[in-house]
Amino acid sequence: MADNQTSTPDKPITYSDGRATRLFDHFKREWQIYLMLLPTIVWFLVFLYKPMYGLQIAFKDYSIFRGVAGSPWVGWEHFQTLFTNDQFLRAVSNTIKISALNLLFGFPAPIILALLFNEVLNATYKRTAQTIVYLPHFISSVIIAGIVITAFSPTAGIVNTFISWLGFDPVYFLTQPQWFRPIFVGTGIWQEAGFGSIVFLAAIAGVNPSLYESAVVDGANRWQMMWKITIPSILPTILIMLIIRIGNVMEVSFELVILLYQPSTYETADVVNTWVYRQGLQSGQYDLAAAAGLFNAVVAFVLVMTANTISRRYSRTSLW
């Protein structure tokens, strides 16, 4: 029998040097790393896992006077109400449509930007351009919304000023439902594409330079090297980021939507998060809002699991 195993007629085989000892030695050796990790673990426990206790109000007739534990159970009643509520179904539809537009136009934007930056040879121009496109990410959503509202103002906005120069009448963009989605998606691309390109630039920096050298020897031009070397090399990173993006399909930017939309644009602008906000905080229907939030989370979980499974099966790249 191996040295690290002991047994007696009355006791099963155990590992005397054991995993517990090796685990203790590991913690003893790397305790500084775990100490730095501790605040993050506490944050997750307090702000993400502990609030899950309150999810049960989605299945209760919640009363703030009775509390979570004292409120009576009503089962699936709130979910039945949700799926017969036209406004909620409209919010789900708007969320999916806006997220689809974000995936179609917003997801490729940072990839294209990273590829373009990679082709810039002038270091000074490259750093300056990168700084300019990174800046909107660090601007508050309130300021971003203010810039958009000012730019599309029917009286003094730069967009309507240009339209007036062309001889057309001003357009009240932010009061017309058909314009909300293009403005919202375009604003999101402008705000986040530059910062999002950092991940892909880092992936490009990890491509083996000898591949490019071999391609130059074979007579490939820069366009061919981009298509045949750069993009295939960063494809795993692209797939990982796509899986994460799909998992956030139901999480349309709440701050920007609520700052830009108004009752006249609810038809195309109202999303699940803003509907939950109005029902929960403004109308006091916390149980119905919790049911909508739980539905949102379940859909997001299913989407990210599905995307991860498909990616792992067909590309051998996945989050786990």
C-alpha positions as a printed Julia matrix, in Angstrom:
320×3 Matrix{Float64}:
   0.0    0.0     0.0
   1.25   3.54   -0.79
   3.02   5.45    1.98
   0.39   8.17    2.12
  -2.46   5.72    2.74
  -3.26   4.05    6.09
  -5.99   1.57    6.97
  -7.17  -0.64    9.78
  -9.76  -3.43    9.8
 -12.28  -1.02   11.35
 -11.45   2.15    9.38
 -11.5    2.86    5.64
  -8.42   3.97    3.76
  -7.5    7.63    4.4
  -4.8    9.94    3.11
  -2.6   10.77    6.1
  -0.48  13.46    4.4
  -3.82  14.57    2.91
  -5.27  17.21    0.81
  -6.07  19.26    3.9
  -2.35  19.6     4.68
  -1.52  20.58    1.1
  -4.39  23.09    1.11
  -3.19  24.57    4.41
   0.34  24.87    3.03
  -1.02  26.58   -0.07
  -2.97  29.16    1.98
   0.04  29.68    4.24
   2.23  30.34    1.22
  -0.22  32.55   -0.7
  -2.03  34.27    2.18
  -1.25  37.78    0.86
  -3.14  37.06   -2.36
  -6.2   35.79   -0.5
  -6.05  38.79    1.83
  -6.24  41.11   -1.18
  -9.12  39.0    -2.53
 -11.05  39.21    0.75
 -12.72  42.64    0.15
 -14.06  41.43   -3.2
 -15.44  38.25   -1.63
 -17.11  40.28    1.12
 -18.56  42.67   -1.48
 -20.04  39.76   -3.46
 -21.49  38.17   -0.34
 -23.04  41.38    1.0
 -24.29  43.02   -2.18
 -24.95  40.09   -4.54
 -25.62  36.9    -2.6
 -27.29  38.21    0.55
 -29.98  40.13   -1.44
 -31.01  36.84   -3.06
 -32.94  36.18    0.14
 -35.38  38.87   -0.99
 -36.15  37.09   -4.27
 -38.83  35.14   -2.46
 -41.1   38.19   -2.52
 -41.61  37.39   -6.22
 -43.72  34.49   -4.93
 -45.42  36.41   -2.1
 -48.07  39.07   -1.62
 -45.42  41.36   -0.19
 -46.23  43.96    2.44
 -43.6   46.3     3.85
 -45.37  46.12    7.21
 -45.26  42.31    7.39
 -41.77  42.01    5.95
 -40.37  39.32    3.7
 -40.9   36.44    6.14
 -44.4   37.5     7.21
 -45.9   38.09    3.77
 -48.17  35.27    2.51
 -47.18  33.03   -0.39
 -49.08  33.42   -3.67
 -47.07  31.03   -5.86
 -46.85  31.93   -9.55
 -49.53  34.61   -9.42
 -47.16  37.52  -10.14
 -45.64  35.74  -13.12
 -49.1   35.1   -14.54
 -49.78  38.82  -14.14
 -46.56  39.68  -15.93
 -47.25  37.53  -18.96
 -50.72  39.0   -19.37
 -49.5   42.59  -18.96
 -49.19  44.33  -22.34
 -46.75  46.92  -21.02
 -44.4   44.27  -19.65
 -44.51  42.26  -22.88
 -43.77  45.47  -24.79
 -40.81  46.13  -22.47
 -39.46  42.61  -23.1
 -39.84  43.1   -26.85
 -38.07  46.47  -26.73
 -35.26  45.02  -24.63
 -34.66  42.21  -27.12
 -34.79  44.56  -30.12
 -32.4   47.11  -28.61
 -30.02  44.35  -27.49
 -30.13  42.81  -30.98
 -29.16  46.16  -32.47
 -26.39  46.5   -29.9
 -25.06  43.05  -30.82
 -25.31  43.74  -34.54
 -23.69  47.17  -34.54
 -22.21  47.69  -31.08
 -20.3   44.42  -30.63
 -18.22  44.63  -33.86
 -17.38  48.32  -33.29
 -14.55  47.84  -30.74
 -13.14  44.94  -32.79
 -13.01  47.09  -35.93
 -11.53  49.97  -33.94
  -8.82  47.72  -32.49
  -7.95  46.41  -35.95
  -7.72  49.96  -37.27
  -5.49  51.07  -34.38
  -3.26  48.07  -35.02
  -2.65  49.29  -38.57
  -1.63  52.82  -37.52
   2.15  53.16  -37.74
   2.56  56.69  -36.37
   2.86  56.19  -32.6
   1.97  59.79  -31.67
  -1.17  59.83  -33.81
  -2.15  56.39  -32.51
  -1.86  57.39  -28.83
  -3.74  60.64  -29.42
  -6.57  58.9   -31.27
  -6.83  56.21  -28.6
  -7.04  58.81  -25.83
  -9.83  60.66  -27.65
 -11.97  57.56  -28.2
 -11.39  56.29  -24.63
 -12.62  59.49  -22.99
 -16.43  59.04  -23.43
 -16.3   55.88  -21.3
 -15.18  57.93  -18.29
 -17.93  60.51  -18.68
 -21.02  60.1   -16.5
 -24.17  58.81  -18.19
 -25.93  61.98  -17.02
 -23.45  64.13  -18.95
 -23.62  61.81  -21.97
 -27.42  62.12  -21.98
 -27.11  65.91  -21.67
 -24.77  66.02  -24.67
 -27.18  63.89  -26.72
 -30.21  65.98  -25.73
 -28.34  69.18  -26.62
 -27.04  67.76  -29.93
 -30.51  66.72  -31.05
 -32.31  69.81  -29.73
 -34.81  71.1   -32.32
 -33.77  74.72  -31.71
 -30.02  74.87  -31.06
 -28.79  71.3   -31.61
 -25.97  70.74  -34.06
 -27.91  68.01  -35.86
 -30.96  70.17  -36.53
 -28.74  73.14  -37.38
 -27.15  71.05  -40.13
 -30.62  69.9   -41.28
 -31.73  73.54  -41.46
 -28.68  74.38  -43.61
 -29.87  71.72  -46.06
 -33.26  73.46  -46.23
 -35.31  70.96  -44.2
 -37.5   71.53  -41.14
 -36.12  70.65  -37.67
 -36.89  67.17  -36.4
 -37.9   66.52  -32.77
 -35.79  63.36  -32.58
 -36.13  62.53  -28.88
 -39.93  62.81  -28.91
 -40.42  60.46  -31.86
 -40.45  56.73  -31.04
 -38.85  55.65  -34.32
 -35.68  57.64  -33.58
 -35.03  56.44  -30.04
 -33.35  53.12  -30.86
 -30.89  54.49  -33.46
 -29.94  57.36  -31.13
 -29.57  55.05  -28.12
 -27.47  52.44  -29.95
 -25.31  55.11  -31.6
 -24.72  56.8   -28.26
 -23.7   53.48  -26.69
 -21.22  52.81  -29.49
 -19.72  56.27  -29.16
 -19.4   55.93  -25.39
 -18.05  52.37  -25.11
 -16.41  51.31  -28.4
 -13.09  52.98  -27.63
 -12.73  51.53  -24.15
 -13.96  48.14  -25.34
 -11.21  48.04  -27.97
  -8.58  47.74  -25.2
  -9.38  44.04  -24.72
  -8.94  43.3   -28.41
  -5.79  45.42  -28.67
  -4.33  43.35  -25.83
  -5.27  40.16  -27.7
  -3.66  41.49  -30.89
  -0.5   42.35  -28.95
  -0.25  38.67  -28.0
  -0.14  37.44  -31.61
   3.21  35.86  -32.48
   5.21  38.39  -34.59
   6.85  35.56  -36.54
   3.49  34.89  -38.2
   3.53  38.36  -39.72
   7.17  38.0   -40.72
   6.4   34.75  -42.53
   3.41  36.37  -44.23
   5.59  39.27  -45.47
   8.1   36.77  -46.9
   5.2   35.07  -48.72
   4.16  38.42  -50.21
   1.0   39.07  -48.15
  -0.2   42.67  -47.86
  -1.57  44.26  -44.65
  -5.18  43.51  -45.55
  -4.39  39.83  -46.08
  -2.42  39.65  -42.82
  -5.36  41.13  -40.95
  -7.81  38.6   -42.38
  -5.54  35.55  -42.32
  -3.53  36.13  -39.12
  -4.88  38.85  -36.82
  -8.59  37.99  -36.81
  -8.13  34.18  -36.5
  -5.61  34.72  -33.7
  -7.98  36.88  -31.61
 -11.06  34.76  -32.4
 -11.08  33.04  -28.95
 -11.14  36.48  -27.28
 -13.95  37.59  -29.6
 -16.0   34.51  -28.71
 -15.48  34.97  -24.97
 -16.56  38.61  -25.2
 -19.57  37.58  -27.3
 -20.68  35.06  -24.67
 -20.44  37.75  -21.98
 -22.35  40.19  -24.2
 -25.11  37.64  -24.84
 -25.41  37.1   -21.09
 -26.15  40.83  -20.77
 -28.81  40.9   -23.48
 -31.56  41.64  -20.97
 -29.48  44.3   -19.2
 -29.93  47.3   -21.49
 -28.27  50.38  -19.98
 -30.85  51.52  -17.42
 -29.26  54.9   -16.7
 -29.06  56.03  -20.33
 -32.56  54.82  -21.18
 -34.21  56.52  -18.22
 -32.35  59.76  -18.97
 -33.32  59.82  -22.65
 -36.81  58.33  -22.81
 -40.13  60.02  -22.07
 -43.79  58.94  -22.2
 -44.03  59.77  -25.9
 -41.25  57.25  -26.68
 -42.32  54.44  -24.31
 -43.52  52.54  -27.37
 -39.94  51.79  -28.45
 -37.86  52.93  -25.44
 -39.43  51.23  -22.41
 -37.29  48.22  -21.42
 -37.6   45.65  -18.63
 -35.32  47.56  -16.24
 -37.25  50.83  -16.59
 -40.56  48.95  -16.26
 -39.28  47.34  -13.04
 -38.21  50.78  -11.8
 -41.64  52.29  -12.39
 -43.51  49.35  -10.88
 -41.22  48.88   -7.9
 -40.08  52.32   -6.81
 -42.77  54.56   -8.26
 -45.86  52.36   -7.87
 -44.75  50.39   -4.81
 -45.47  46.96   -6.37
 -42.28  45.42   -5.07
 -43.43  41.82   -5.48
 -44.37  42.3    -9.15
 -41.1   44.14   -9.82
 -39.16  41.32   -8.12
 -40.91  38.77  -10.33
 -39.93  40.77  -13.43
 -36.34  41.05  -12.21
 -36.17  37.31  -11.52
 -37.55  36.58  -14.99
 -34.85  38.87  -16.43
 -32.11  37.04  -14.53
 -33.33  33.57  -15.54
 -33.46  34.54  -19.23
 -29.93  35.99  -19.02
 -28.69  32.8   -17.3
 -30.22  30.57  -19.98
 -28.75  32.72  -22.76
 -25.2   32.7   -21.39
 -25.35  28.94  -20.72
 -26.6   28.3   -24.25
 -23.99  30.57  -25.85
 -21.22  28.98  -23.79
 -22.32  25.45  -24.72
 -22.54  26.26  -28.44
 -19.15  27.97  -28.39
 -17.5   25.09  -26.54
 -18.99  22.52  -28.92
 -18.11  24.22  -32.19
 -15.01  26.3   -31.41
 -13.6   24.71  -28.22
 -13.6   28.15  -26.63
 -15.76  28.84  -23.59
 -15.95  30.65  -20.27
 -15.89  27.35  -18.36
